[in-house]
Coordinates of C-alpha atoms in Angstrom, one line a residue:
X1 CA -11.5 -14.1 29.9
X2 CA -8.6 -13.7 28.3
X3 CA -7.3 -16.5 25.8
X4 CA -3.7 -17.0 26.3
X5 CA -1.0 -16.4 23.8
X6 CA -1.0 -13.9 20.6
X7 CA -2.8 -13.6 17.4
X8 CA -1.3 -15.2 14.4
X9 CA -0.5 -12.8 11.6
X10 CA -2.8 -12.1 9.0
X11 CA -1.4 -14.3 6.7
X12 CA -1.1 -17.0 9.2
X13 CA -5.1 -17.4 9.8
X14 CA -7.3 -20.5 8.7
X15 CA -10.4 -20.3 6.6
X16 CA -12.1 -20.5 10.7
X17 CA -12.1 -18.3 13.8
X18 CA -9.1 -16.9 14.6
X19 CA -9.1 -17.9 18.3
X20 CA -9.1 -21.1 17.3
X21 CA -5.2 -22.2 17.3
X22 CA -5.0 -20.7 21.0
X23 CA -8.9 -21.4 22.5
X24 CA -9.3 -24.5 24.6
X25 CA -12.7 -24.7 23.3
X26 CA -11.8 -24.6 20.0
X27 CA -14.7 -27.7 17.9
X28 CA -14.2 -28.9 14.5
X29 CA -16.9 -26.0 13.4
X30 CA -14.1 -23.3 15.0
X31 CA -11.9 -24.5 12.6
X32 CA -14.2 -24.5 9.6
X33 CA -15.8 -21.2 9.6
X34 CA -15.7 -18.1 11.2
X35 CA -18.5 -17.9 13.7
X36 CA -21.1 -14.8 13.3
X37 CA -21.7 -12.3 16.0
X38 CA -24.3 -12.5 18.4
X39 CA -25.5 -10.4 21.3
X40 CA -26.7 -6.6 21.0
X41 CA -25.7 -4.2 18.9
X42 CA -23.2 -2.9 21.7
X43 CA -22.0 -5.8 22.7
X44 CA -21.7 -8.5 20.0
X45 CA -19.5 -11.8 20.6
X46 CA -18.1 -14.1 18.0
X47 CA -18.1 -18.0 19.0
X48 CA -19.4 -21.0 18.0
X49 CA -20.3 -22.1 21.5
X50 CA -22.7 -19.0 22.0
X51 CA -24.9 -21.0 20.2
X52 CA -24.3 -24.4 21.6
X53 CA -25.8 -25.6 25.2
X54 CA -21.7 -25.6 26.0
X55 CA -22.3 -21.6 27.0
X56 CA -24.8 -23.1 29.9
X57 CA -23.4 -25.9 31.2
X58 CA -20.6 -23.9 32.8
X59 CA -17.9 -25.5 30.9
X60 CA -16.7 -22.2 28.6
X61 CA -16.7 -18.6 30.4
X62 CA -20.0 -16.8 30.1
X63 CA -18.4 -14.2 28.3
X64 CA -17.3 -16.1 25.0
X65 CA -14.2 -14.8 22.8
X66 CA -15.5 -10.9 21.8
X67 CA -14.2 -9.2 18.8

């Protein structure tokens, strides 16, 4: 899964997730706080939805946004 669009310039990134402005799954939490990495050390992903039921209900791609 790839998030469409371009990454913002570093000076334009807000307090939350850098993917929030262009991610179709953005929540209020995404805008406020950078998500913690989750998963095994060799393949971690940082996404608030990985900690929620949204990742399991088919509404979100399984891979999340890998950072």
